[in-house]
Amino acid sequence: MTAQRTARTPGTLIGTRVLARFALRRERFPLVAWIVGGTLVYWSQAVALDAAYPNQADLDALARSMSGNAAMIAMAGPPRVLDTVAGQVAFQSSAFGMVVAGLMSMFLIGRHTRSNEESGRDELIRSAVVGRYAPPTAAALVMVGANIVLGAAITLSLIGYGLPVAGSVALGVGATCAGWVFGAIALLAAQISATTRACYAITGAVLAVSYLLRAVGDVGNGVLSWLSPLGWGQAMRPYDGEIWWPAALSVAATVAIGFAAARVLDRRDFGAGLVPPRPGPARAAGSLHGTFGLAWRLQRGLLFGWAIGMFFGGLAFGTIGDDVDDLLGDIDLNEVLGQNMGSMVDAFYAMAVAILAIIASAYTISATLRLRAEETAGHAEPLLSTELGRLRWAAGHSVIVLAGSAMVVALSGAGMGVTYGLITSDLSQVVTLTGAALTYLPAVWVLGGVTLFLFGFAPLINSVAWLAMAFCVVVLMFGATLKFPGWLMSVSPFDNIPLVPAQAFDAVPVLLTLAVALLLHGAGTFGFRRRDLQTN
C-alpha cells in the first residue's frame, strides 16, 4: 500500500492518545530538566540584577553601557527600558530563553519521530493498530504542551518575583511560540531527512540562521528581525507597552509548517525521507581505511560545529573590553570565586575563561558518548568482529576527542583575545587568553575521562557524565557564595586550576589534574575491553 493511499484511509490518528502518554512517560525527566532550566534562564537574571544593581543610579549606568553596545545588542536583542530590572531581564534573557525552547522542541520531536523510525522502534509500534499520522501527531501534542508549561513557568516565576504581569506574560508567550515554531520545523525536517542527525542539523541550521537574522536586524534597521521567529517574540516588547499580534505570526507559521510536514509525510515511504541519502562511493577513500579515519569521519561534524560556536562565544565575551565595572555593578568576583585576584578586569576574564572551558567540556562529553551511540546502534559490532581490536577502536575516537577538546578550548580563548585585544589595542591578549583557556584543558579531559569510565564500567548510565558537568558549574558559580566545604569544591577539576590571567600559572595542580584525566581514560578503556558488547 502506498503512502498516499494510507493517508486517505480513515483512522490515521488511531493510537495517538496512547503514544502521547508513552512519550510523556519517556520524556518526564528530560522535560522537567528543560522546563526548570528554561525558567531559571529568566528568573535567575531577575535575582542577579536586583542583587548587583540595588539602586537606580546603578541601573542607569548599566543601561548607558549596554544601549550603545552593538555587540551586546546583536547577542541579546533590541535595547528597551534598560534602566529597569524588568527591561534588563527581557533584554538579557529573551533570546537565550527562546533558543532553549527551540532546542527542547527539536530534541523532543526528533526522538519521537525520525529517531524511532531509524532505530526500528516505530516499525514495532506500527505493527499494532496505529494510524499513519499517530506517532508524529503524538510527538507534536507533547511538544505543544511542554512549551505551554514552559511559558507558564516563566510567566509565574517572574510575576512571583514582582515584575509587571503583562511583560511577564509576553516573555512566557514569546518562549512558547518560539518553541512551537522550531518544533514544527523539526517535524518537517524529520519528514525530509532520512536520519536523526540530518533532522537535527536542518533544525539547528534554521535556528542559527534565525538568530543571525535577528542579530543583524536588531543592529541595523530592524527589517531582518521580522524574518526570524526569535525576532517575533522580542517584537512583543515585554515591559515596554506590550503588543500581542506578533504572537499570531508564530502560530500561523507553526500551523503552516505543520501542514507542510503532513503533506510530505503523505508522499514518502516509511523509514525513508523525502530527500534520500546520497549513495556512497563504490570504494572508500584512502582516509577511511584506518581506525582513525573512520572515527574522524564520524566526529568531524560535531567538532567543527563546536569549534566555530566556541570561537564566536569567545568573541562575544571579548567585546566587553575594559568596561567590566559598569557591567558587574556591585558584583565582587573575588567574593563569587572565593579568592583575592586584584584587578576586576583580570578577575572577569579569568572567570570568563573558566565558564567557556566548562561549556567546552560539553563537546568532550557528547563526543565521548559517540562510542556508546555506535555500540547501541549496532555499528561497533561488525567492526569489532574483524581484526580490529576494542582498544584500537576506542583509541581512534579518544584521540580525536582529546585533540578536538584542545582545539575547541583554544579557539574560545583566542576568540576572546581577538576582540578584547582589538578594543584595548593590545593584541598580545590573544596569546594570553588562549594560554589561559588551555590551562583548563586537563579539567575538560577529566570530564571526558569520567564519560569514558562510565562507558567502560557502567554503560547503561553513561549519560550521568552530564551531572558531573552540572556539578562543576554549580561549584564555579555558587560554591564560594554558598560556602561549600573545601573538600567538596576540590572534587570539581576546574576548582583546582589556577585562575589565569588573574593568578600566576602553577604547574603542579595542572599536572595532577592531567594525571587524573589520563587515569580515568585508561581505566575506562580497560573496562570496555573486559565487559560484554551490547548487540542488537
mmCIF file of C-alpha atoms in Angstrom, residues 194-505:
data_model
loop_
_atom_site.group_PDB
_atom_site.id
_atom_site.type_symbol
_atom_site.label_atom_id
_atom_site.label_comp_id
_atom_site.label_asym_id
_atom_site.label_seq_id
_atom_site.Cartn_x
_atom_site.Cartn_y
_atom_site.Cartn_z
ATOM 1 C CA ALA A 194 16.305 10.011 6.448
ATOM 2 C CA THR A 195 18.453 10.241 9.588
ATOM 3 C CA THR A 196 18.070 11.791 13.032
ATOM 4 C CA ARG A 197 21.381 13.559 12.644
ATOM 5 C CA ALA A 198 20.238 15.273 9.456
ATOM 6 C CA CYS A 199 16.960 16.222 11.160
ATOM 7 C CA TYR A 200 18.854 17.920 13.985
ATOM 8 C CA ALA A 201 21.264 19.537 11.519
ATOM 9 C CA ILE A 202 18.439 21.072 9.460
ATOM 10 C CA THR A 203 16.579 22.358 12.524
ATOM 11 C CA GLY A 204 19.772 23.607 14.154
ATOM 12 C CA ALA A 205 20.750 25.419 10.956
ATOM 13 C CA VAL A 206 17.341 27.133 10.799
ATOM 14 C CA LEU A 207 17.713 28.117 14.464
ATOM 15 C CA ALA A 208 21.203 29.522 13.831
ATOM 16 C CA VAL A 209 20.039 31.474 10.768
ATOM 17 C CA SER A 210 17.092 32.828 12.782
ATOM 18 C CA TYR A 211 19.460 34.026 15.493
ATOM 19 C CA LEU A 212 21.745 35.616 12.884
ATOM 20 C CA LEU A 213 18.866 37.385 11.130
ATOM 21 C CA ARG A 214 17.625 38.734 14.453
ATOM 22 C CA ALA A 215 21.129 39.908 15.408
ATOM 23 C CA VAL A 216 21.755 41.707 12.107
ATOM 24 C CA GLY A 217 18.255 43.166 12.109
ATOM 25 C CA ASP A 218 18.480 44.456 15.679
ATOM 26 C CA VAL A 219 21.796 46.170 14.985
ATOM 27 C CA GLY A 220 20.506 47.589 11.687
ATOM 28 C CA ASN A 221 17.089 48.974 10.774
ATOM 29 C CA GLY A 222 15.143 46.030 12.228
ATOM 30 C CA VAL A 223 13.728 44.697 8.934
ATOM 31 C CA LEU A 224 15.618 41.390 9.044
ATOM 32 C CA SER A 225 14.403 40.743 12.612
ATOM 33 C CA TRP A 226 10.894 40.237 11.196
ATOM 34 C CA LEU A 227 12.189 37.241 9.225
ATOM 35 C CA SER A 228 13.191 35.454 12.442
ATOM 36 C CA PRO A 229 10.865 33.591 14.867
ATOM 37 C CA LEU A 230 13.152 34.863 17.635
ATOM 38 C CA GLY A 231 12.534 38.416 16.451
ATOM 39 C CA TRP A 232 8.754 37.889 16.646
ATOM 40 C CA GLY A 233 8.998 37.077 20.346
ATOM 41 C CA GLN A 234 11.050 40.181 21.091
ATOM 42 C CA ALA A 235 8.758 42.305 18.909
ATOM 43 C CA MET A 236 6.057 41.810 21.573
ATOM 44 C CA ARG A 237 8.001 44.442 23.550
ATOM 45 C CA PRO A 238 7.861 42.910 27.059
ATOM 46 C CA TYR A 239 7.670 45.576 29.811
ATOM 47 C CA ASP A 240 7.598 48.361 27.194
ATOM 48 C CA GLY A 241 3.981 48.769 26.087
ATOM 49 C CA GLU A 242 3.325 45.164 25.108
ATOM 50 C CA ILE A 243 1.869 44.356 21.701
ATOM 51 C CA TRP A 244 0.447 40.892 21.111
ATOM 52 C CA TRP A 245 -0.142 40.439 17.400
ATOM 53 C CA PRO A 246 3.437 39.200 16.646
ATOM 54 C CA ALA A 247 2.448 36.015 18.521
ATOM 55 C CA ALA A 248 -0.050 35.372 15.726
ATOM 56 C CA LEU A 249 2.865 35.199 13.276
ATOM 57 C CA SER A 250 4.353 32.333 15.281
ATOM 58 C CA VAL A 251 1.032 30.490 15.487
ATOM 59 C CA ALA A 252 0.448 30.918 11.735
ATOM 60 C CA ALA A 253 3.985 29.734 10.929
ATOM 61 C CA THR A 254 3.571 26.708 13.220
ATOM 62 C CA VAL A 255 0.307 25.681 11.554
ATOM 63 C CA ALA A 256 1.680 26.221 8.043
ATOM 64 C CA ILE A 257 4.879 24.278 8.667
ATOM 65 C CA GLY A 258 2.951 21.510 10.456
ATOM 66 C CA PHE A 259 0.614 21.245 7.449
ATOM 67 C CA ALA A 260 3.631 21.042 5.130
ATOM 68 C CA ALA A 261 5.087 18.247 7.300
ATOM 69 C CA ALA A 262 1.822 16.292 6.958
ATOM 70 C CA ARG A 263 1.881 16.708 3.190
ATOM 71 C CA VAL A 264 5.458 15.459 2.994
ATOM 72 C CA LEU A 265 4.536 12.511 5.234
ATOM 73 C CA ASP A 266 1.860 11.587 2.672
ATOM 74 C CA ARG A 267 4.462 11.401 -0.067
ATOM 75 C CA ARG A 268 7.272 9.421 1.486
ATOM 76 C CA ASP A 269 7.714 5.772 2.364
ATOM 77 C CA PHE A 270 8.039 4.632 5.931
ATOM 78 C CA GLY A 271 11.685 4.662 7.031
ATOM 79 C CA ALA A 272 12.728 6.982 4.211
ATOM 80 C CA GLY A 273 12.916 10.736 3.914
ATOM 81 C CA LEU A 274 11.668 12.961 1.122
ATOM 82 C CA VAL A 275 15.310 13.506 0.196
ATOM 83 C CA PRO A 276 17.048 10.107 0.005
ATOM 84 C CA PRO A 277 20.559 9.876 1.421
ATOM 85 C CA ARG A 278 23.285 10.093 -1.164
ATOM 86 C CA PRO A 279 24.782 6.732 -2.085
ATOM 87 C CA GLY A 280 28.370 6.446 -1.012
ATOM 88 C CA PRO A 281 31.207 5.878 -3.459
ATOM 89 C CA ALA A 282 31.847 2.333 -4.616
ATOM 90 C CA ARG A 283 35.244 2.341 -2.929
ATOM 91 C CA ALA A 284 36.140 4.000 0.359
ATOM 92 C CA ALA A 285 38.608 6.838 0.304
ATOM 93 C CA GLY A 286 42.085 6.106 1.497
ATOM 94 C CA SER A 287 41.462 8.158 4.644
ATOM 95 C CA LEU A 288 38.724 5.721 5.727
ATOM 96 C CA HIS A 289 40.899 2.608 5.594
ATOM 97 C CA GLY A 290 42.204 3.049 9.119
ATOM 98 C CA THR A 291 40.593 3.236 12.547
ATOM 99 C CA PHE A 292 41.362 6.922 12.945
ATOM 100 C CA GLY A 293 39.971 7.774 9.525
ATOM 101 C CA LEU A 294 36.550 6.322 10.301
ATOM 102 C CA ALA A 295 36.483 7.946 13.748
ATOM 103 C CA TRP A 296 37.425 11.293 12.188
ATOM 104 C CA ARG A 297 34.668 10.923 9.584
ATOM 105 C CA LEU A 298 32.120 10.313 12.359
ATOM 106 C CA GLN A 299 33.353 13.011 14.739
ATOM 107 C CA ARG A 300 34.348 15.894 12.460
ATOM 108 C CA GLY A 301 30.894 17.471 12.081
ATOM 109 C CA LEU A 302 30.408 17.784 15.830
ATOM 110 C CA LEU A 303 33.942 19.111 16.250
ATOM 111 C CA PHE A 304 33.651 21.787 13.574
ATOM 112 C CA GLY A 305 30.278 22.923 14.917
ATOM 113 C CA TRP A 306 31.582 23.296 18.449
ATOM 114 C CA ALA A 307 34.845 24.934 17.326
ATOM 115 C CA ILE A 308 33.005 27.620 15.371
ATOM 116 C CA GLY A 309 30.442 28.154 18.127
ATOM 117 C CA MET A 310 33.029 28.479 20.895
ATOM 118 C CA PHE A 311 35.141 30.869 18.813
ATOM 119 C CA PHE A 312 32.152 33.165 18.371
ATOM 120 C CA GLY A 313 31.298 32.740 22.060
ATOM 121 C CA GLY A 314 34.799 33.941 22.910
ATOM 122 C CA LEU A 315 34.401 36.868 20.505
ATOM 123 C CA ALA A 316 31.221 37.906 22.352
ATOM 124 C CA PHE A 317 32.926 37.860 25.767
ATOM 125 C CA GLY A 318 35.846 39.919 24.444
ATOM 126 C CA THR A 319 33.590 42.734 23.224
ATOM 127 C CA ILE A 320 33.097 43.804 26.822
ATOM 128 C CA GLY A 321 36.663 45.132 26.771
ATOM 129 C CA ASP A 322 37.620 47.076 29.883
ATOM 130 C CA ASP A 323 34.019 48.117 30.693
ATOM 131 C CA VAL A 324 33.831 45.418 33.311
ATOM 132 C CA ASP A 325 32.994 47.658 36.249
ATOM 133 C CA ASP A 326 29.811 49.030 34.628
ATOM 134 C CA LEU A 327 28.749 45.533 33.646
ATOM 135 C CA LEU A 328 29.348 43.952 37.041
ATOM 136 C CA GLY A 329 27.805 46.698 39.146
ATOM 137 C CA ASP A 330 28.124 45.680 42.815
ATOM 138 C CA ILE A 331 29.172 42.106 41.980
ATOM 139 C CA ASP A 332 32.515 41.298 43.602
ATOM 140 C CA LEU A 333 34.133 38.490 41.622
ATOM 141 C CA ASN A 334 36.649 37.942 44.406
ATOM 142 C CA GLU A 335 33.706 37.074 46.644
ATOM 143 C CA VAL A 336 31.999 34.961 43.973
ATOM 144 C CA LEU A 337 35.142 32.933 43.316
ATOM 145 C CA GLY A 338 36.257 32.920 46.935
ATOM 146 C CA GLN A 339 39.730 34.178 46.040
ATOM 147 C CA ASN A 340 41.523 37.525 46.021
ATOM 148 C CA MET A 341 42.525 38.287 42.433
ATOM 149 C CA GLY A 342 43.184 42.023 42.489
ATOM 150 C CA SER A 343 42.173 43.655 39.205
ATOM 151 C CA MET A 344 38.469 43.246 38.468
ATOM 152 C CA VAL A 345 39.184 43.144 34.705
ATOM 153 C CA ASP A 346 41.598 40.227 35.114
ATOM 154 C CA ALA A 347 39.188 38.538 37.524
ATOM 155 C CA PHE A 348 36.374 38.894 34.984
ATOM 156 C CA TYR A 349 38.357 37.363 32.138
ATOM 157 C CA ALA A 350 39.680 34.601 34.398
ATOM 158 C CA MET A 351 36.096 33.678 35.224
ATOM 159 C CA ALA A 352 35.042 34.039 31.563
ATOM 160 C CA VAL A 353 37.793 31.615 30.559
ATOM 161 C CA ALA A 354 36.620 29.134 33.217
ATOM 162 C CA ILE A 355 32.993 29.414 32.049
ATOM 163 C CA LEU A 356 33.963 28.844 28.416
ATOM 164 C CA ALA A 357 36.105 25.863 29.422
ATOM 165 C CA ILE A 358 33.166 24.241 31.236
ATOM 166 C CA ILE A 359 30.940 24.882 28.226
ATOM 167 C CA ALA A 360 33.610 23.334 26.000
ATOM 168 C CA SER A 361 33.552 20.211 28.164
ATOM 169 C CA ALA A 362 30.022 19.624 26.822
ATOM 170 C CA TYR A 363 31.698 18.900 23.467
ATOM 171 C CA THR A 364 34.090 16.467 25.149
ATOM 172 C CA ILE A 365 31.244 14.599 26.863
ATOM 173 C CA SER A 366 28.999 14.444 23.798
ATOM 174 C CA ALA A 367 31.870 13.347 21.543
ATOM 175 C CA THR A 368 32.849 10.600 24.002
ATOM 176 C CA LEU A 369 29.219 9.472 24.194
ATOM 177 C CA ARG A 370 29.504 8.739 20.458
ATOM 178 C CA LEU A 371 31.242 5.489 21.451
ATOM 179 C CA ARG A 372 28.103 4.342 23.254
ATOM 180 C CA ALA A 373 25.895 5.531 20.389
ATOM 181 C CA GLU A 374 27.933 3.486 17.905
ATOM 182 C CA GLU A 375 27.632 0.441 20.159
ATOM 183 C CA THR A 376 23.863 0.678 20.735
ATOM 184 C CA ALA A 377 23.226 1.373 17.028
ATOM 185 C CA GLY A 378 24.962 -1.889 16.176
ATOM 186 C CA HIS A 379 27.720 -0.170 14.207
ATOM 187 C CA ALA A 380 30.517 -1.271 16.520
ATOM 188 C CA GLU A 381 29.683 -4.980 16.407
ATOM 189 C CA PRO A 382 30.608 -5.651 12.733
ATOM 190 C CA LEU A 383 33.766 -3.573 13.096
ATOM 191 C CA LEU A 384 34.905 -5.438 16.196
ATOM 192 C CA SER A 385 34.153 -8.809 14.565
ATOM 193 C CA THR A 386 37.120 -8.150 12.249
ATOM 194 C CA GLU A 387 40.778 -7.927 13.216
ATOM 195 C CA LEU A 388 40.074 -4.505 14.715
ATOM 196 C CA GLY A 389 40.538 -4.717 18.488
ATOM 197 C CA ARG A 390 38.481 -2.836 21.051
ATOM 198 C CA LEU A 391 41.492 -0.847 22.206
ATOM 199 C CA ARG A 392 42.244 0.488 18.709
ATOM 200 C CA TRP A 393 38.568 1.241 18.050
ATOM 201 C CA ALA A 394 38.166 3.185 21.305
ATOM 202 C CA ALA A 395 41.551 4.852 20.907
ATOM 203 C CA GLY A 396 40.600 6.168 17.464
ATOM 204 C CA HIS A 397 37.695 8.082 18.954
ATOM 205 C CA SER A 398 39.535 9.073 22.150
ATOM 206 C CA VAL A 399 42.472 10.651 20.338
ATOM 207 C CA ILE A 400 40.143 12.755 18.216
ATOM 208 C CA VAL A 401 38.110 13.772 21.280
ATOM 209 C CA LEU A 402 41.225 14.789 23.215
ATOM 210 C CA ALA A 403 42.689 16.739 20.298
ATOM 211 C CA GLY A 404 39.293 18.207 19.437
ATOM 212 C CA SER A 405 38.844 19.377 23.026
ATOM 213 C CA ALA A 406 42.165 21.194 22.830
ATOM 214 C CA MET A 407 41.063 22.861 19.589
ATOM 215 C CA VAL A 408 37.672 23.938 20.974
ATOM 216 C CA VAL A 409 39.136 25.294 24.220
ATOM 217 C CA ALA A 410 41.951 27.133 22.426
ATOM 218 C CA LEU A 411 39.586 28.761 19.927
ATOM 219 C CA SER A 412 37.315 30.005 22.721
ATOM 220 C CA GLY A 413 40.259 31.753 24.364
ATOM 221 C CA ALA A 414 41.592 33.018 21.016
ATOM 222 C CA GLY A 415 38.194 34.482 20.092
ATOM 223 C CA MET A 416 38.014 36.315 23.389
ATOM 224 C CA GLY A 417 41.568 37.573 22.940
ATOM 225 C CA VAL A 418 40.912 38.860 19.408
ATOM 226 C CA THR A 419 38.019 41.182 20.302
ATOM 227 C CA TYR A 420 39.465 42.155 23.679
ATOM 228 C CA GLY A 421 42.810 42.896 22.023
ATOM 229 C CA LEU A 422 41.225 44.965 19.244
ATOM 230 C CA ILE A 423 39.188 47.025 21.713
ATOM 231 C CA THR A 424 42.135 47.684 24.031
ATOM 232 C CA SER A 425 44.741 47.902 21.202
ATOM 233 C CA ASP A 426 46.693 45.080 22.813
ATOM 234 C CA LEU A 427 46.728 42.001 20.554
ATOM 235 C CA SER A 428 49.050 40.187 22.954
ATOM 236 C CA GLN A 429 45.796 39.313 24.732
ATOM 237 C CA VAL A 430 45.219 36.682 22.012
ATOM 238 C CA VAL A 431 48.184 34.707 23.299
ATOM 239 C CA THR A 432 47.419 35.444 26.955
ATOM 240 C CA LEU A 433 43.773 34.354 26.840
ATOM 241 C CA THR A 434 44.454 31.370 24.561
ATOM 242 C CA GLY A 435 47.039 30.164 27.066
ATOM 243 C CA ALA A 436 44.647 30.825 29.944
ATOM 244 C CA ALA A 437 41.973 28.735 28.230
ATOM 245 C CA LEU A 438 44.389 25.869 27.575
ATOM 246 C CA THR A 439 45.232 25.824 31.288
ATOM 247 C CA TYR A 440 41.787 24.282 31.796
ATOM 248 C CA LEU A 441 42.312 21.561 29.185
ATOM 249 C CA PRO A 442 43.211 18.845 31.765
ATOM 250 C CA ALA A 443 39.984 19.635 33.666
ATOM 251 C CA VAL A 444 38.000 19.317 30.433
ATOM 252 C CA TRP A 445 39.717 15.987 29.772
ATOM 253 C CA VAL A 446 38.749 14.813 33.284
ATOM 254 C CA LEU A 447 35.056 15.139 32.367
ATOM 255 C CA GLY A 448 35.783 13.225 29.166
ATOM 256 C CA GLY A 449 37.551 10.621 31.313
ATOM 257 C CA VAL A 450 34.514 10.322 33.597
ATOM 258 C CA THR A 451 32.375 9.705 30.496
ATOM 259 C CA LEU A 452 34.775 7.047 29.192
ATOM 260 C CA PHE A 453 34.996 5.443 32.640
ATOM 261 C CA LEU A 454 31.189 5.110 32.744
ATOM 262 C CA PHE A 455 31.226 3.758 29.181
ATOM 263 C CA GLY A 456 33.697 1.096 30.242
ATOM 264 C CA PHE A 457 32.155 0.026 33.556
ATOM 265 C CA ALA A 458 28.533 1.244 33.619
ATOM 266 C CA PRO A 459 27.414 1.944 30.032
ATOM 267 C CA LEU A 460 23.717 1.980 30.916
ATOM 268 C CA ILE A 461 24.228 5.159 32.966
ATOM 269 C CA ASN A 462 26.758 6.736 30.598
ATOM 270 C CA SER A 463 24.729 9.960 30.434
ATOM 271 C CA VAL A 464 25.335 10.532 34.155
ATOM 272 C CA ALA A 465 28.501 12.281 32.971
ATOM 273 C CA TRP A 466 26.319 15.329 32.325
ATOM 274 C CA LEU A 467 25.652 15.504 36.077
ATOM 275 C CA ALA A 468 29.397 15.792 36.641
ATOM 276 C CA MET A 469 29.455 18.798 34.336
ATOM 277 C CA ALA A 470 26.450 20.308 36.126
ATOM 278 C CA PHE A 471 28.247 19.852 39.459
ATOM 279 C CA CYS A 472 31.275 21.748 38.100
ATOM 280 C CA VAL A 473 29.023 24.615 37.019
ATOM 281 C CA VAL A 474 27.403 24.823 40.462
ATOM 282 C CA VAL A 475 30.781 24.819 42.198
ATOM 283 C CA LEU A 476 32.175 27.548 39.940
ATOM 284 C CA MET A 477 29.146 29.834 40.078
ATOM 285 C CA PHE A 478 27.823 29.266 43.603
ATOM 286 C CA GLY A 479 30.391 27.236 45.553
ATOM 287 C CA ALA A 480 32.049 30.143 47.346
ATOM 288 C CA THR A 481 28.772 32.047 47.810
ATOM 289 C CA LEU A 482 27.035 29.030 49.337
ATOM 290 C CA LYS A 483 30.169 28.262 51.373
ATOM 291 C CA PHE A 484 30.677 24.723 50.116
ATOM 292 C CA PRO A 485 33.317 22.870 52.172
ATOM 293 C CA GLY A 486 36.788 22.870 50.658
ATOM 294 C CA TRP A 487 36.865 19.117 50.042
ATOM 295 C CA LEU A 488 33.613 19.334 48.072
ATOM 296 C CA MET A 489 34.889 22.266 45.998
ATOM 297 C CA SER A 490 38.083 20.379 45.183
ATOM 298 C CA VAL A 491 36.059 17.499 43.676
ATOM 299 C CA SER A 492 35.484 19.762 40.676
ATOM 300 C CA PRO A 493 38.593 19.607 38.466
ATOM 301 C CA PHE A 494 38.037 23.219 37.432
ATOM 302 C CA ASP A 495 38.371 24.409 41.041
ATOM 303 C CA ASN A 496 41.942 23.127 41.201
ATOM 304 C CA ILE A 497 43.174 25.047 38.150
ATOM 305 C CA PRO A 498 44.816 28.471 38.770
ATOM 306 C CA LEU A 499 42.637 31.385 37.629
ATOM 307 C CA VAL A 500 44.888 32.669 34.854
ATOM 308 C CA PRO A 501 45.278 35.564 33.962
ATOM 309 C CA ALA A 502 44.216 36.875 37.406
ATOM 310 C CA GLN A 503 46.584 34.461 39.136
ATOM 311 C CA ALA A 504 50.049 33.178 38.272
ATOM 312 C CA PHE A 505 50.263 29.846 36.451
#
